[in-house]
XYZ file of N, CA and C in Angstrom:
507
model
N 0.867 -1.197 -0.033
C -0.012 0.008 0.018
C 0.919 1.235 0.046
N 0.462 2.244 -0.718
C 1.206 3.496 -0.826
C 1.136 4.202 0.514
N 2.323 4.789 0.870
C 2.369 5.565 2.124
C 1.391 6.685 2.118
N 0.893 7.129 3.220
C -0.057 8.218 3.279
C 0.492 9.494 2.631
N 1.825 9.655 2.791
C 2.373 10.898 2.257
C 2.770 10.771 0.778
N 2.547 9.715 0.131
C 2.912 9.487 -1.251
C 1.696 9.774 -2.187
N 0.941 10.779 -1.854
C -0.232 11.083 -2.685
C -0.734 12.485 -2.382
N -1.556 13.008 -3.315
C -2.294 14.239 -3.114
C -3.742 13.868 -3.074
N -4.457 14.335 -2.137
C -5.904 14.119 -2.050
C -6.622 15.411 -2.373
N -7.758 15.334 -3.058
C -8.589 16.454 -3.453
C -9.928 16.336 -2.774
N -10.406 17.360 -2.104
C -11.683 17.306 -1.364
C -12.593 18.416 -1.954
N -13.913 18.147 -1.901
C -14.834 19.194 -2.297
C -15.161 20.079 -1.119
N -16.003 21.074 -1.316
C -16.341 22.029 -0.192
C -17.036 21.420 0.976
N -17.663 20.229 0.779
C -18.312 19.550 1.859
C -17.423 18.622 2.607
N -16.221 18.465 2.182
C -15.235 17.596 2.873
C -15.173 16.194 2.355
N -15.802 15.927 1.270
C -15.766 14.552 0.631
C -14.521 14.484 -0.309
N -13.831 13.378 -0.214
C -12.647 13.226 -1.121
C -13.190 12.891 -2.512
N -12.748 13.668 -3.514
C -13.243 13.484 -4.882
C -12.104 12.964 -5.791
N -10.846 13.007 -5.347
C -9.759 12.528 -6.174
C -8.563 12.199 -5.273
N -7.746 11.272 -5.796
C -6.449 10.952 -5.114
C -5.429 10.639 -6.187
N -4.315 11.321 -6.135
C -3.321 11.180 -7.163
C -2.000 10.689 -6.526
N -1.462 9.574 -6.889
C -0.191 9.125 -6.378
C 0.914 10.067 -6.831
N 1.826 10.322 -5.880
C 2.906 11.213 -6.193
C 4.021 10.935 -5.162
N 5.281 10.778 -5.687
C 6.432 10.532 -4.830
C 6.756 11.759 -3.996
N 6.737 11.588 -2.668
C 7.156 12.634 -1.683
C 6.617 14.015 -2.125
N 5.361 14.230 -2.140
C 4.856 15.593 -2.550
C 5.187 16.669 -1.551
N 5.421 17.883 -2.143
C 5.734 19.018 -1.248
C 4.892 20.187 -1.674
N 5.529 21.331 -1.862
C 4.808 22.583 -2.262
C 4.030 22.370 -3.564
N 2.907 23.098 -3.591
C 1.999 23.004 -4.744
C 1.791 24.370 -5.347
N 1.451 24.421 -6.669
C 1.054 25.612 -7.353
C 0.149 25.255 -8.460
N -0.980 25.875 -8.554
C -2.032 25.623 -9.570
C -1.772 26.594 -10.685
N -1.673 26.051 -11.928
C -1.446 26.905 -13.171
C -2.749 27.627 -13.468
N -2.682 28.761 -14.167
C -3.874 29.425 -14.596
C -4.812 28.472 -15.369
N -6.049 28.522 -15.166
C -7.030 27.687 -15.751
C -7.308 26.453 -15.030
N -6.441 26.098 -14.062
C -6.661 24.900 -13.166
C -6.500 23.550 -13.769
N -5.954 23.464 -14.970
C -5.847 22.139 -15.577
C -4.523 21.426 -15.216
N -3.559 22.185 -14.677
C -2.235 21.609 -14.260
C -1.933 22.052 -12.825
N -1.556 21.120 -12.043
C -1.115 21.354 -10.677
C 0.396 20.965 -10.655
N 1.200 21.936 -10.256
C 2.668 21.640 -10.121
C 2.917 21.239 -8.696
N 3.849 20.329 -8.466
C 4.169 19.840 -7.162
C 5.622 19.531 -7.065
N 6.262 19.970 -5.917
C 7.575 19.407 -5.603
C 7.407 17.946 -5.353
N 8.221 17.083 -6.009
C 7.985 15.660 -5.864
C 9.370 14.946 -6.012
N 9.718 14.156 -5.042
C 10.899 13.313 -5.142
C 12.157 14.027 -5.557
N 12.406 15.249 -5.106
C 13.587 15.962 -5.388
C 13.512 16.789 -6.652
N 12.357 16.800 -7.337
C 12.206 17.580 -8.558
C 10.832 18.215 -8.558
N 10.364 18.587 -9.710
C 9.044 19.226 -9.835
C 8.255 18.416 -10.864
N 7.000 18.099 -10.528
C 6.111 17.356 -11.409
C 4.946 18.213 -11.852
N 4.407 17.948 -13.007
C 3.168 18.545 -13.455
C 2.103 17.499 -13.464
N 1.036 17.747 -12.713
C -0.117 16.804 -12.716
C -1.250 17.324 -13.512
N -1.773 16.468 -14.400
C -2.973 16.789 -15.120
C -4.178 16.589 -14.109
N -4.893 17.663 -13.890
C -5.933 17.610 -12.884
C -7.109 16.787 -13.293
N -7.259 16.487 -14.579
C -8.343 15.655 -15.117
C -8.044 14.213 -14.914
N -6.792 13.863 -15.295
C -6.434 12.380 -15.247
C -5.640 11.978 -14.024
N -4.960 12.960 -13.411
C -4.102 12.643 -12.297
C -2.721 12.162 -12.702
N -2.424 12.124 -14.012
C -1.163 11.684 -14.517
C -0.089 12.782 -14.228
N 1.012 12.280 -13.639
C 2.110 13.188 -13.291
C 3.308 12.983 -14.239
N 3.884 14.099 -14.672
C 5.077 14.060 -15.497
C 6.142 14.911 -14.804
N 7.325 14.307 -14.615
C 8.423 15.055 -14.018
C 8.977 16.078 -15.064
N 9.140 17.303 -14.631
C 9.666 18.371 -15.505
C 11.193 18.395 -15.515
N 11.778 18.640 -16.633
C 13.215 18.743 -16.798
C 13.586 20.224 -16.552
N 13.703 20.628 -15.312
C 14.046 21.987 -14.939
C 15.442 22.011 -14.367
N 16.114 23.165 -14.568
C 17.426 23.362 -13.934
C 17.236 23.875 -12.494
N 16.874 22.913 -11.678
C 16.644 23.201 -10.254
C 17.279 22.053 -9.434
N 17.993 22.353 -8.395
C 18.673 21.298 -7.635
C 17.931 20.792 -6.444
N 17.346 21.702 -5.667
C 16.581 21.403 -4.453
C 15.345 22.265 -4.360
N 14.319 21.861 -5.135
C 13.094 22.704 -5.248
C 12.391 22.728 -3.900
N 11.785 23.930 -3.646
C 10.983 24.123 -2.486
C 9.701 24.840 -2.839
N 9.544 26.098 -2.434
C 8.287 26.831 -2.752
C 8.026 26.973 -4.253
N 6.725 26.981 -4.610
C 6.306 27.094 -6.013
C 5.239 28.138 -6.110
N 5.159 28.734 -7.315
C 4.105 29.663 -7.657
C 3.968 29.745 -9.165
N 2.748 30.158 -9.648
C 2.576 30.390 -11.030
C 2.075 31.853 -11.187
N 2.413 32.506 -12.303
C 1.850 33.804 -12.560
C 0.766 33.687 -13.629
N 0.107 34.758 -13.948
C -0.967 34.805 -14.841
C -0.616 34.343 -16.265
N 0.662 34.488 -16.635
C 1.067 34.050 -17.962
C 1.467 32.557 -18.003
N 1.386 31.897 -16.822
C 1.678 30.485 -16.762
C 3.124 30.191 -16.473
N 3.972 31.177 -16.185
C 5.397 30.927 -15.826
C 5.421 30.250 -14.420
N 6.365 29.397 -14.170
C 6.506 28.648 -12.937
C 7.710 29.226 -12.164
N 7.483 29.607 -10.930
C 8.489 30.170 -10.038
C 8.821 29.046 -9.024
N 10.177 28.750 -8.892
C 10.594 27.695 -8.016
C 11.743 28.245 -7.106
N 11.527 28.164 -5.800
C 12.656 28.482 -4.884
C 13.624 27.283 -4.896
N 14.917 27.575 -5.215
C 15.957 26.527 -5.236
C 16.745 26.670 -3.922
N 16.541 25.621 -3.028
C 17.208 25.602 -1.718
C 18.689 25.231 -1.744
N 19.191 24.901 -2.931
C 20.629 24.568 -3.032
C 21.464 25.705 -2.468
N 22.441 25.397 -1.569
C 23.199 26.429 -0.870
C 23.921 27.412 -1.821
N 24.296 26.983 -3.049
C 24.904 27.894 -3.969
C 23.934 28.779 -4.707
N 22.681 28.437 -4.622
C 21.642 29.198 -5.308
C 20.820 30.042 -4.364
N 19.935 29.389 -3.583
C 19.066 30.126 -2.599
C 18.423 31.305 -3.197
N 17.829 31.035 -4.399
C 17.104 32.081 -5.123
C 15.969 31.493 -5.824
N 15.213 32.311 -6.565
C 13.995 31.866 -7.300
C 14.377 31.739 -8.702
N 14.047 30.572 -9.256
C 14.275 30.325 -10.691
C 12.919 30.274 -11.390
N 12.810 31.055 -12.510
C 11.546 31.129 -13.253
C 11.703 30.339 -14.528
N 10.690 29.562 -14.854
C 10.750 28.668 -16.025
C 9.441 28.775 -16.844
N 9.593 28.514 -18.096
C 8.490 28.229 -19.006
C 8.195 26.747 -18.797
N 7.103 26.334 -18.069
C 6.989 24.905 -17.809
C 6.666 24.067 -18.997
N 6.193 24.637 -20.115
C 5.918 23.892 -21.285
C 7.179 23.319 -21.936
N 8.223 24.175 -21.931
C 9.524 23.759 -22.552
C 10.593 23.413 -21.497
N 10.394 23.865 -20.308
C 11.404 23.701 -19.288
C 12.541 24.722 -19.315
N 12.376 25.655 -20.333
C 13.416 26.688 -20.520
C 13.447 27.662 -19.384
N 14.680 27.997 -18.834
C 14.774 29.054 -17.825
C 14.450 30.393 -18.414
N 13.731 31.219 -17.637
C 13.368 32.558 -18.145
C 14.223 33.610 -17.435
N 14.415 33.438 -16.092
C 15.196 34.376 -15.281
C 15.424 33.838 -13.909
N 16.283 34.484 -13.143
C 16.409 34.201 -11.731
C 16.049 35.451 -10.941
N 15.538 35.199 -9.740
C 15.165 36.359 -8.856
C 15.875 36.212 -7.548
N 16.537 37.244 -7.174
C 17.312 37.199 -5.911
C 18.774 36.872 -6.200
N 19.650 37.497 -5.368
C 21.084 37.175 -5.459
C 21.353 35.778 -5.037
N 22.196 35.020 -5.720
C 22.487 33.674 -5.274
C 23.284 33.611 -3.999
N 23.158 32.516 -3.235
C 24.007 32.244 -2.107
C 23.431 32.640 -0.780
N 22.288 33.258 -0.728
C 21.640 33.554 0.607
C 22.291 34.706 1.317
N 21.771 34.983 2.569
C 22.315 36.048 3.387
C 23.756 35.761 3.770
N 24.515 36.880 3.922
C 25.919 36.831 4.309
C 26.167 37.785 5.393
N 27.280 37.604 6.084
C 27.711 38.573 7.083
C 28.033 39.943 6.464
N 27.686 41.012 7.113
C 27.981 42.318 6.581
C 26.700 43.121 6.393
N 26.768 44.170 5.597
C 25.545 44.989 5.431
C 24.376 44.169 4.861
N 23.145 44.539 5.297
C 21.977 43.851 4.854
C 21.742 44.025 3.365
N 21.513 42.978 2.667
C 21.229 42.964 1.218
C 19.864 42.386 1.052
N 18.864 43.218 0.764
C 17.470 42.659 0.668
C 17.225 41.741 -0.533
N 18.160 41.694 -1.475
C 17.928 40.811 -2.613
C 18.447 39.430 -2.338
N 18.989 39.175 -1.163
C 19.397 37.831 -0.762
C 18.259 37.193 0.076
N 18.058 35.885 -0.229
C 17.003 35.167 0.478
C 17.603 34.250 1.475
N 16.780 33.511 2.184
C 17.103 32.700 3.347
C 18.346 31.812 3.196
N 18.986 31.486 4.295
C 20.079 30.530 4.290
C 19.863 29.343 5.230
N 18.961 29.480 6.151
C 18.770 28.426 7.210
C 18.238 27.155 6.552
N 18.740 26.030 7.103
C 18.337 24.726 6.527
C 16.876 24.385 6.799
N 16.286 24.964 7.829
C 14.956 24.590 8.201
C 13.961 25.718 7.989
N 14.351 26.717 7.188
C 13.476 27.850 6.939
C 12.426 27.455 5.886
N 11.203 27.731 6.240
C 10.089 27.473 5.291
C 10.035 28.645 4.327
N 9.892 28.297 3.021
C 9.758 29.372 2.042
C 8.503 29.116 1.229
N 7.662 30.149 1.119
C 6.467 30.065 0.378
C 6.465 31.219 -0.673
N 5.877 30.868 -1.858
C 5.783 31.909 -2.915
C 4.381 32.094 -3.336
N 4.039 33.309 -3.772
C 2.704 33.572 -4.357
C 2.852 34.743 -5.322
N 2.092 34.680 -6.403
C 1.970 35.817 -7.312
C 0.558 36.328 -7.171
N 0.440 37.652 -6.890
C -0.873 38.232 -6.649
C -1.543 38.673 -7.959
N -2.738 39.140 -7.868
C -3.520 39.550 -9.071
C -2.928 40.722 -9.771
N -2.064 41.508 -9.075
C -1.379 42.619 -9.723
C -0.036 42.232 -10.327
N 0.261 40.933 -10.282
C 1.548 40.445 -10.900
C 2.743 40.681 -10.043
N 2.611 40.760 -8.778
C 3.779 40.876 -7.864
C 4.053 39.616 -7.198
N 5.313 39.233 -7.039
C 5.744 38.025 -6.424
C 6.005 38.331 -4.926
N 5.380 37.481 -4.066
C 5.561 37.583 -2.622
C 6.312 36.342 -2.166
N 7.364 36.598 -1.343
C 8.228 35.535 -0.815
C 8.183 35.574 0.668
N 7.772 34.478 1.314
C 7.655 34.376 2.796
C 8.777 33.483 3.265
N 9.592 34.015 4.173
C 10.675 33.255 4.789
C 10.338 33.100 6.277
N 10.105 31.943 6.772
C 9.717 31.710 8.143
C 10.910 31.029 8.888
N 11.790 31.838 9.374
C 12.998 31.389 10.099
C 12.798 31.536 11.613
N 13.561 30.713 12.318
C 13.493 30.827 13.783
C 13.968 32.164 14.293
N 14.953 32.747 13.613
C 15.601 33.984 13.988
C 15.000 35.198 13.396
N 13.841 35.107 12.830
C 13.204 36.289 12.227
C 12.283 35.841 11.069
N 11.212 36.616 10.945
C 10.265 36.368 9.832
C 10.400 37.493 8.810
N 10.292 37.086 7.546
C 10.501 38.068 6.506
C 9.498 37.787 5.339
N 8.905 38.833 4.841
C 8.099 38.773 3.642
C 8.604 39.846 2.687
N 9.012 39.414 1.489
C 9.491 40.400 0.522
C 8.607 40.334 -0.661
N 8.538 41.535 -1.363
C 7.735 41.691 -2.560
C 8.629 42.058 -3.728
N 8.427 41.440 -4.849
C 9.262 41.621 -6.031
C 8.337 41.788 -7.270
N 8.838 42.429 -8.258
C 8.157 42.374 -9.588
C 8.449 40.970 -10.156
N 7.587 40.512 -11.064
C 7.772 39.222 -11.627
C 8.963 39.208 -12.596
N 9.479 40.378 -12.974
C 10.722 40.389 -13.776
C 11.982 40.430 -12.913
N 11.762 40.359 -11.527
C 12.936 40.137 -10.693
C 13.410 41.391 -9.932
N 12.722 42.506 -9.980
C 13.134 43.670 -9.244
C 12.573 43.671 -7.809
N 13.444 43.822 -6.839
C 13.050 43.876 -5.435
C 12.277 45.147 -5.241
N 11.118 45.050 -4.513
C 10.352 46.276 -4.199
C 10.331 46.595 -2.760
N 10.022 45.682 -1.890
C 9.791 46.025 -0.485
C 9.943 44.806 0.359
N 10.224 45.012 1.629
C 10.267 43.875 2.586
C 9.577 44.246 3.875
N 9.046 43.229 4.538
C 8.336 43.355 5.815
C 9.061 42.385 6.794
N 9.633 42.927 7.867
C 10.346 42.065 8.796
C 9.555 41.989 10.099
N 9.506 40.733 10.599
C 8.790 40.484 11.852
C 9.720 39.981 12.914
N 9.143 39.943 14.112
C 9.984 39.483 15.257
C 10.213 38.019 15.182
N 11.289 37.543 15.834
C 11.539 36.057 15.925
C 10.455 35.407 16.802
N 10.438 34.095 16.740
C 9.480 33.381 17.559
C 9.502 33.701 18.999
N 10.711 33.934 19.557
C 10.869 34.201 20.976
C 10.583 35.642 21.320
N 10.370 36.569 20.385
C 10.223 37.992 20.610
C 8.819 38.433 20.928
């Protein structure tokens, strides 16, 4: 029997399960515009699931340790790459797998003056991505030593950040 964590379950508004799709080690999810494709971190890569059939296809993306996912209105796929040399967001055309751009300076935070274009470095930091209706990319970093939300244009320009207190503060 498939492990409980080796699938994605879909429920209707009344709480009844309407679909179940097998998927290796599913993680972050992002629904493409139109709702026909669901992207998921899966087994160390990124998979595209057909929401009608549940068929999953692993995408050939230049990403080493995928984490947070998001889609924009044009259908581009945003993937946070947790690889220590990258620690930035990589944007892809999911139909071809072609890289479009990167967002954020590679390599994460460093000692010295604060650089808002650098993203998280902690091994246990949760990263979530979302693109809003105005086409802005939001990045949430939930670290033990501080919380950060940053806003970017989808072409990669840093706009603003919101810093919160650490868990103990």
